[in-house]
Amino acid sequence: MINRRHVKANNKLMKNIDPIKVSSLIFPVDCNNLYGFALRQTLPFSNSENYVDDDNFGYALMLDLAYPCCLHAWDNEYPLALEKMPVSLKQLPEYQQLLLRTLDIKYNEKNKKLIPHLGPRHNCVCHYRNLKYYLRKRLILTKFQAVIKYRQESSPKLYLDFKTSQRQIAKDQFSKDLFKFLINACFGRSCE
């Protein structure tokens, strides 16, 4: 999610540097085979049961998290642990309120939206790998509500590995695009 519509760099590599402003860079980030990577990750497969302390299985955790104030400035653009919640009309940015009025769109405050915010999370359900990441990034675990244990496996792994290898050895652009499309289509179907 990008919060700003326009960003300008300011650094010594530019012709028109503003020496008063802080030096800044713009860095575009891209990942090859992002959908293929996402699909190859293990997913809950069978044997869901209450938590027993062994790590041969995956875990989904219901918990409460706190976002320390010391992280607010750093994480303001991209807060961790997005939360699905209703958003009142008053909570919308002025620009969105203006669009609603200008385009005469009725806003339903009951619809839940996936919201990045810096407030506390209550009854947040997350994968154990996400929790490990959040804790490394210094979010604070305040309470465990529940733990669900499950056996996990990556069902499309062989298919995706084959399509990825075919994409890597493809000689022409059509073949490269075809194998990329097949992986992306698989990802799209998994989201339905």
PDB file of C-alpha atoms in Angstrom:
ATOM      1  CA  MET A   1       0.000   0.000   0.000  1.00  0.00           C
ATOM      2  CA  ILE A   2       1.435   3.362  -1.025  1.00  0.00           C
ATOM      3  CA  ASN A   3       0.104   6.278   1.021  1.00  0.00           C
ATOM      4  CA  ARG A   4       1.569   9.084  -1.077  1.00  0.00           C
ATOM      5  CA  ARG A   5       0.588   9.869  -4.652  1.00  0.00           C
ATOM      6  CA  HIS A   6       3.844  11.672  -5.450  1.00  0.00           C
ATOM      7  CA  VAL A   7       7.294  11.255  -3.905  1.00  0.00           C
ATOM      8  CA  LYS A   8      10.462  13.195  -4.783  1.00  0.00           C
ATOM      9  CA  ALA A   9      14.011  12.112  -4.073  1.00  0.00           C
ATOM     10  CA  ASN A  10      16.618  14.567  -2.797  1.00  0.00           C
ATOM     11  CA  ASN A  11      20.255  13.423  -2.836  1.00  0.00           C
ATOM     12  CA  LYS A  12      23.741  14.243  -4.115  1.00  0.00           C
ATOM     13  CA  LEU A  13      23.228  12.157  -7.278  1.00  0.00           C
ATOM     14  CA  MET A  14      20.587  14.599  -8.554  1.00  0.00           C
ATOM     15  CA  LYS A  15      21.068  17.851 -10.480  1.00  0.00           C
ATOM     16  CA  ASN A  16      18.613  19.922  -8.428  1.00  0.00           C
ATOM     17  CA  ILE A  17      19.411  18.891  -4.860  1.00  0.00           C
ATOM     18  CA  ASP A  18      17.879  20.986  -2.084  1.00  0.00           C
ATOM     19  CA  PRO A  19      20.656  21.208   0.560  1.00  0.00           C
ATOM     20  CA  ILE A  20      18.172  22.280   3.247  1.00  0.00           C
ATOM     21  CA  LYS A  21      16.066  19.115   2.967  1.00  0.00           C
ATOM     22  CA  VAL A  22      17.096  15.714   4.299  1.00  0.00           C
ATOM     23  CA  SER A  23      18.772  13.420   1.766  1.00  0.00           C
ATOM     24  CA  SER A  24      16.376  10.765   0.442  1.00  0.00           C
ATOM     25  CA  LEU A  25      16.336   8.054  -2.222  1.00  0.00           C
ATOM     26  CA  ILE A  26      13.570   6.318  -4.148  1.00  0.00           C
ATOM     27  CA  PHE A  27      14.072   2.583  -4.484  1.00  0.00           C
ATOM     28  CA  PRO A  28      11.679   0.501  -6.626  1.00  0.00           C
ATOM     29  CA  VAL A  29      11.381  -3.051  -5.317  1.00  0.00           C
ATOM     30  CA  ASP A  30      10.226  -6.005  -7.389  1.00  0.00           C
ATOM     31  CA  CYS A  31      10.219  -9.728  -6.745  1.00  0.00           C
ATOM     32  CA  ASN A  32      10.471 -12.359  -9.453  1.00  0.00           C
ATOM     33  CA  ASN A  33       7.920 -15.161  -9.158  1.00  0.00           C
ATOM     34  CA  LEU A  34       6.169 -13.574  -6.156  1.00  0.00           C
ATOM     35  CA  TYR A  35       2.951 -15.559  -6.682  1.00  0.00           C
ATOM     36  CA  GLY A  36       4.890 -18.780  -7.203  1.00  0.00           C
ATOM     37  CA  PHE A  37       6.769 -18.184  -3.946  1.00  0.00           C
ATOM     38  CA  ALA A  38       3.516 -17.497  -2.083  1.00  0.00           C
ATOM     39  CA  LEU A  39       1.872 -20.641  -3.443  1.00  0.00           C
ATOM     40  CA  ARG A  40       4.843 -22.853  -2.526  1.00  0.00           C
ATOM     41  CA  GLN A  41       4.468 -22.024   1.183  1.00  0.00           C
ATOM     42  CA  THR A  42       2.908 -24.706   3.339  1.00  0.00           C
ATOM     43  CA  LEU A  43      -0.796 -24.418   4.174  1.00  0.00           C
ATOM     44  CA  PRO A  44      -3.066 -26.144   6.719  1.00  0.00           C
ATOM     45  CA  PHE A  45      -3.792 -29.597   5.313  1.00  0.00           C
ATOM     46  CA  SER A  46      -5.256 -31.877   8.007  1.00  0.00           C
ATOM     47  CA  ASN A  47      -5.192 -32.935  11.672  1.00  0.00           C
ATOM     48  CA  SER A  48      -6.300 -29.646  13.265  1.00  0.00           C
ATOM     49  CA  GLU A  49      -6.330 -29.942  17.062  1.00  0.00           C
ATOM     50  CA  ASN A  50      -5.549 -27.999  20.213  1.00  0.00           C
ATOM     51  CA  TYR A  51      -1.960 -26.950  20.777  1.00  0.00           C
ATOM     52  CA  VAL A  52       0.553 -29.480  22.096  1.00  0.00           C
ATOM     53  CA  ASP A  53       4.161 -28.319  22.488  1.00  0.00           C
ATOM     54  CA  ASP A  54       5.916 -29.792  19.438  1.00  0.00           C
ATOM     55  CA  ASP A  55       6.977 -27.964  16.311  1.00  0.00           C
ATOM     56  CA  ASN A  56       6.384 -30.518  13.552  1.00  0.00           C
ATOM     57  CA  PHE A  57       3.075 -28.858  12.758  1.00  0.00           C
ATOM     58  CA  GLY A  58       1.848 -25.369  11.914  1.00  0.00           C
ATOM     59  CA  TYR A  59       0.042 -23.090  14.324  1.00  0.00           C
ATOM     60  CA  ALA A  60      -2.556 -20.356  14.024  1.00  0.00           C
ATOM     61  CA  LEU A  61      -2.685 -18.085  17.053  1.00  0.00           C
ATOM     62  CA  MET A  62      -5.378 -15.797  18.409  1.00  0.00           C
ATOM     63  CA  LEU A  63      -3.729 -13.068  20.441  1.00  0.00           C
ATOM     64  CA  ASP A  64      -3.565  -9.416  21.413  1.00  0.00           C
ATOM     65  CA  LEU A  65      -0.746  -7.188  20.169  1.00  0.00           C
ATOM     66  CA  ALA A  66       0.380  -3.718  21.206  1.00  0.00           C
ATOM     67  CA  TYR A  67       2.133  -1.254  18.898  1.00  0.00           C
ATOM     68  CA  PRO A  68       4.784   0.630  20.938  1.00  0.00           C
ATOM     69  CA  CYS A  69       4.860   4.417  20.457  1.00  0.00           C
ATOM     70  CA  CYS A  70       8.574   4.263  19.601  1.00  0.00           C
ATOM     71  CA  LEU A  71       7.662   2.468  16.329  1.00  0.00           C
ATOM     72  CA  HIS A  72       4.913   4.862  15.205  1.00  0.00           C
ATOM     73  CA  ALA A  73       7.153   7.253  13.250  1.00  0.00           C
ATOM     74  CA  TRP A  74       9.060   4.386  11.602  1.00  0.00           C
ATOM     75  CA  ASP A  75       6.014   2.236  10.710  1.00  0.00           C
ATOM     76  CA  ASN A  76       3.575   5.046   9.908  1.00  0.00           C
ATOM     77  CA  GLU A  77       3.553   4.360   6.140  1.00  0.00           C
ATOM     78  CA  TYR A  78       3.366   0.549   6.380  1.00  0.00           C
ATOM     79  CA  PRO A  79       2.060  -0.650   9.772  1.00  0.00           C
ATOM     80  CA  LEU A  80       2.326  -4.353  10.530  1.00  0.00           C
ATOM     81  CA  ALA A  81      -0.556  -6.734  11.340  1.00  0.00           C
ATOM     82  CA  LEU A  82      -3.365  -5.218   9.292  1.00  0.00           C
ATOM     83  CA  GLU A  83      -6.804  -5.554  10.865  1.00  0.00           C
ATOM     84  CA  LYS A  84     -10.221  -6.079   9.281  1.00  0.00           C
ATOM     85  CA  MET A  85     -12.548  -3.545  10.891  1.00  0.00           C
ATOM     86  CA  PRO A  86     -15.429  -1.169  10.112  1.00  0.00           C
ATOM     87  CA  VAL A  87     -14.431   2.403   9.245  1.00  0.00           C
ATOM     88  CA  SER A  88     -16.773   5.285  10.037  1.00  0.00           C
ATOM     89  CA  LEU A  89     -17.214   8.131   7.576  1.00  0.00           C
ATOM     90  CA  LYS A  90     -15.397  10.456   9.991  1.00  0.00           C
ATOM     91  CA  GLN A  91     -12.334   8.180   9.955  1.00  0.00           C
ATOM     92  CA  LEU A  92     -11.908   8.448   6.176  1.00  0.00           C
ATOM     93  CA  PRO A  93      -9.278  10.868   4.860  1.00  0.00           C
ATOM     94  CA  GLU A  94     -10.587  14.216   3.614  1.00  0.00           C
ATOM     95  CA  TYR A  95      -9.802  13.267   0.012  1.00  0.00           C
ATOM     96  CA  GLN A  96     -11.977  10.125   0.186  1.00  0.00           C
ATOM     97  CA  GLN A  97     -14.799  12.094   1.822  1.00  0.00           C
ATOM     98  CA  LEU A  98     -14.538  14.647  -0.993  1.00  0.00           C
ATOM     99  CA  LEU A  99     -14.735  11.870  -3.615  1.00  0.00           C
ATOM    100  CA  LEU A 100     -17.825  10.406  -1.944  1.00  0.00           C
ATOM    101  CA  ARG A 101     -19.558  13.806  -1.990  1.00  0.00           C
ATOM    102  CA  THR A 102     -18.422  14.722  -5.514  1.00  0.00           C
ATOM    103  CA  LEU A 103     -19.404  11.383  -7.055  1.00  0.00           C
ATOM    104  CA  ASP A 104     -22.576  11.139  -4.908  1.00  0.00           C
ATOM    105  CA  ILE A 105     -21.606   7.718  -3.538  1.00  0.00           C
ATOM    106  CA  LYS A 106     -23.389   6.330  -0.482  1.00  0.00           C
ATOM    107  CA  TYR A 107     -20.933   5.022   2.109  1.00  0.00           C
ATOM    108  CA  ASN A 108     -21.773   1.909   4.140  1.00  0.00           C
ATOM    109  CA  GLU A 109     -20.085   2.124   7.542  1.00  0.00           C
ATOM    110  CA  LYS A 110     -20.934  -1.527   8.302  1.00  0.00           C
ATOM    111  CA  ASN A 111     -18.574  -2.897   5.640  1.00  0.00           C
ATOM    112  CA  LYS A 112     -15.296  -4.059   7.116  1.00  0.00           C
ATOM    113  CA  LYS A 113     -12.034  -2.958   5.497  1.00  0.00           C
ATOM    114  CA  LEU A 114      -8.482  -4.246   5.856  1.00  0.00           C
ATOM    115  CA  ILE A 115      -6.873  -1.369   7.766  1.00  0.00           C
ATOM    116  CA  PRO A 116      -3.209  -0.675   8.516  1.00  0.00           C
ATOM    117  CA  HIS A 117      -3.092   1.243  11.801  1.00  0.00           C
ATOM    118  CA  LEU A 118      -0.849   1.829  14.811  1.00  0.00           C
ATOM    119  CA  GLY A 119      -3.379   0.998  17.543  1.00  0.00           C
ATOM    120  CA  PRO A 120      -3.647  -2.196  19.604  1.00  0.00           C
ATOM    121  CA  ARG A 121      -4.967  -5.410  18.043  1.00  0.00           C
ATOM    122  CA  HIS A 122      -7.459  -7.550  19.966  1.00  0.00           C
ATOM    123  CA  ASN A 123      -8.319 -11.161  19.080  1.00  0.00           C
ATOM    124  CA  CYS A 124      -5.928 -10.963  16.132  1.00  0.00           C
ATOM    125  CA  VAL A 125      -5.528 -14.331  14.359  1.00  0.00           C
ATOM    126  CA  CYS A 126      -2.153 -14.877  12.723  1.00  0.00           C
ATOM    127  CA  HIS A 127       0.158 -17.607  11.489  1.00  0.00           C
ATOM    128  CA  TYR A 128       3.055 -18.474  13.805  1.00  0.00           C
ATOM    129  CA  ARG A 129       5.567 -17.264  11.190  1.00  0.00           C
ATOM    130  CA  ASN A 130       3.839 -13.870  11.088  1.00  0.00           C
ATOM    131  CA  LEU A 131       3.980 -13.668  14.889  1.00  0.00           C
ATOM    132  CA  LYS A 132       7.714 -14.383  14.862  1.00  0.00           C
ATOM    133  CA  TYR A 133       8.144 -11.561  12.326  1.00  0.00           C
ATOM    134  CA  TYR A 134       6.014  -9.128  14.358  1.00  0.00           C
ATOM    135  CA  LEU A 135       8.030  -9.866  17.492  1.00  0.00           C
ATOM    136  CA  ARG A 136      11.320  -9.354  15.605  1.00  0.00           C
ATOM    137  CA  LYS A 137       9.928  -5.978  14.493  1.00  0.00           C
ATOM    138  CA  ARG A 138       9.272  -5.181  18.197  1.00  0.00           C
ATOM    139  CA  LEU A 139       5.489  -5.417  18.405  1.00  0.00           C
ATOM    140  CA  ILE A 140       4.456  -6.514  21.903  1.00  0.00           C
ATOM    141  CA  LEU A 141       2.487  -9.699  22.524  1.00  0.00           C
ATOM    142  CA  THR A 142       0.118  -8.828  25.376  1.00  0.00           C
ATOM    143  CA  LYS A 143      -2.160 -11.881  25.564  1.00  0.00           C
ATOM    144  CA  PHE A 144      -2.664 -15.359  24.062  1.00  0.00           C
ATOM    145  CA  GLN A 145      -6.325 -16.210  23.420  1.00  0.00           C
ATOM    146  CA  ALA A 146      -6.037 -19.576  21.630  1.00  0.00           C
ATOM    147  CA  VAL A 147      -3.714 -21.772  19.586  1.00  0.00           C
ATOM    148  CA  ILE A 148      -4.738 -24.097  16.751  1.00  0.00           C
ATOM    149  CA  LYS A 149      -2.326 -26.792  15.608  1.00  0.00           C
ATOM    150  CA  TYR A 150      -2.471 -28.351  12.136  1.00  0.00           C
ATOM    151  CA  ARG A 151      -0.425 -30.497   9.786  1.00  0.00           C
ATOM    152  CA  GLN A 152       0.796 -28.420   6.852  1.00  0.00           C
ATOM    153  CA  GLU A 153       2.075 -29.109   3.358  1.00  0.00           C
ATOM    154  CA  SER A 154       2.596 -27.248   0.096  1.00  0.00           C
ATOM    155  CA  SER A 155       0.264 -29.021  -2.330  1.00  0.00           C
ATOM    156  CA  PRO A 156       1.197 -27.191  -5.586  1.00  0.00           C
ATOM    157  CA  LYS A 157       4.974 -27.269  -4.916  1.00  0.00           C
ATOM    158  CA  LEU A 158       5.942 -29.759  -7.677  1.00  0.00           C
ATOM    159  CA  TYR A 159       3.755 -27.994 -10.252  1.00  0.00           C
ATOM    160  CA  LEU A 160       5.158 -24.569  -9.351  1.00  0.00           C
ATOM    161  CA  ASP A 161       8.763 -25.772  -9.295  1.00  0.00           C
ATOM    162  CA  PHE A 162       8.295 -27.269 -12.774  1.00  0.00           C
ATOM    163  CA  LYS A 163       6.667 -24.114 -14.187  1.00  0.00           C
ATOM    164  CA  THR A 164       9.364 -21.922 -12.601  1.00  0.00           C
ATOM    165  CA  SER A 165      12.156 -24.037 -14.107  1.00  0.00           C
ATOM    166  CA  GLN A 166      10.427 -23.951 -17.521  1.00  0.00           C
ATOM    167  CA  ARG A 167      10.169 -20.167 -17.270  1.00  0.00           C
ATOM    168  CA  GLN A 168      13.885 -19.909 -16.451  1.00  0.00           C
ATOM    169  CA  ILE A 169      14.972 -21.941 -19.489  1.00  0.00           C
ATOM    170  CA  ALA A 170      12.430 -20.408 -21.902  1.00  0.00           C
ATOM    171  CA  LYS A 171      14.108 -18.927 -24.980  1.00  0.00           C
ATOM    172  CA  ASP A 172      11.409 -16.539 -26.220  1.00  0.00           C
ATOM    173  CA  GLN A 173       9.252 -13.900 -24.523  1.00  0.00           C
ATOM    174  CA  PHE A 174       5.996 -15.743 -25.279  1.00  0.00           C
ATOM    175  CA  SER A 175       7.129 -18.854 -23.376  1.00  0.00           C
ATOM    176  CA  LYS A 176       8.390 -16.780 -20.442  1.00  0.00           C
ATOM    177  CA  ASP A 177       5.077 -14.911 -20.287  1.00  0.00           C
ATOM    178  CA  LEU A 178       3.100 -18.164 -20.602  1.00  0.00           C
ATOM    179  CA  PHE A 179       4.793 -19.835 -17.619  1.00  0.00           C
ATOM    180  CA  LYS A 180       4.492 -16.637 -15.586  1.00  0.00           C
ATOM    181  CA  PHE A 181       0.772 -16.496 -16.428  1.00  0.00           C
ATOM    182  CA  LEU A 182       0.251 -20.149 -15.426  1.00  0.00           C
ATOM    183  CA  ILE A 183       1.812 -19.507 -12.005  1.00  0.00           C
ATOM    184  CA  ASN A 184      -0.121 -16.253 -11.531  1.00  0.00           C
ATOM    185  CA  ALA A 185      -3.392 -17.931 -12.586  1.00  0.00           C
ATOM    186  CA  CYS A 186      -2.798 -20.651 -10.003  1.00  0.00           C
ATOM    187  CA  PHE A 187      -2.303 -17.934  -7.372  1.00  0.00           C
ATOM    188  CA  GLY A 188      -5.483 -16.162  -8.479  1.00  0.00           C
ATOM    189  CA  ARG A 189      -7.497 -19.380  -8.209  1.00  0.00           C
ATOM    190  CA  SER A 190      -6.147 -19.965  -4.695  1.00  0.00           C
ATOM    191  CA  CYS A 191      -7.549 -16.564  -3.623  1.00  0.00           C
ATOM    192  CA  GLU A 192     -11.131 -17.363  -4.712  1.00  0.00           C
TER     193      GLU A 192
END
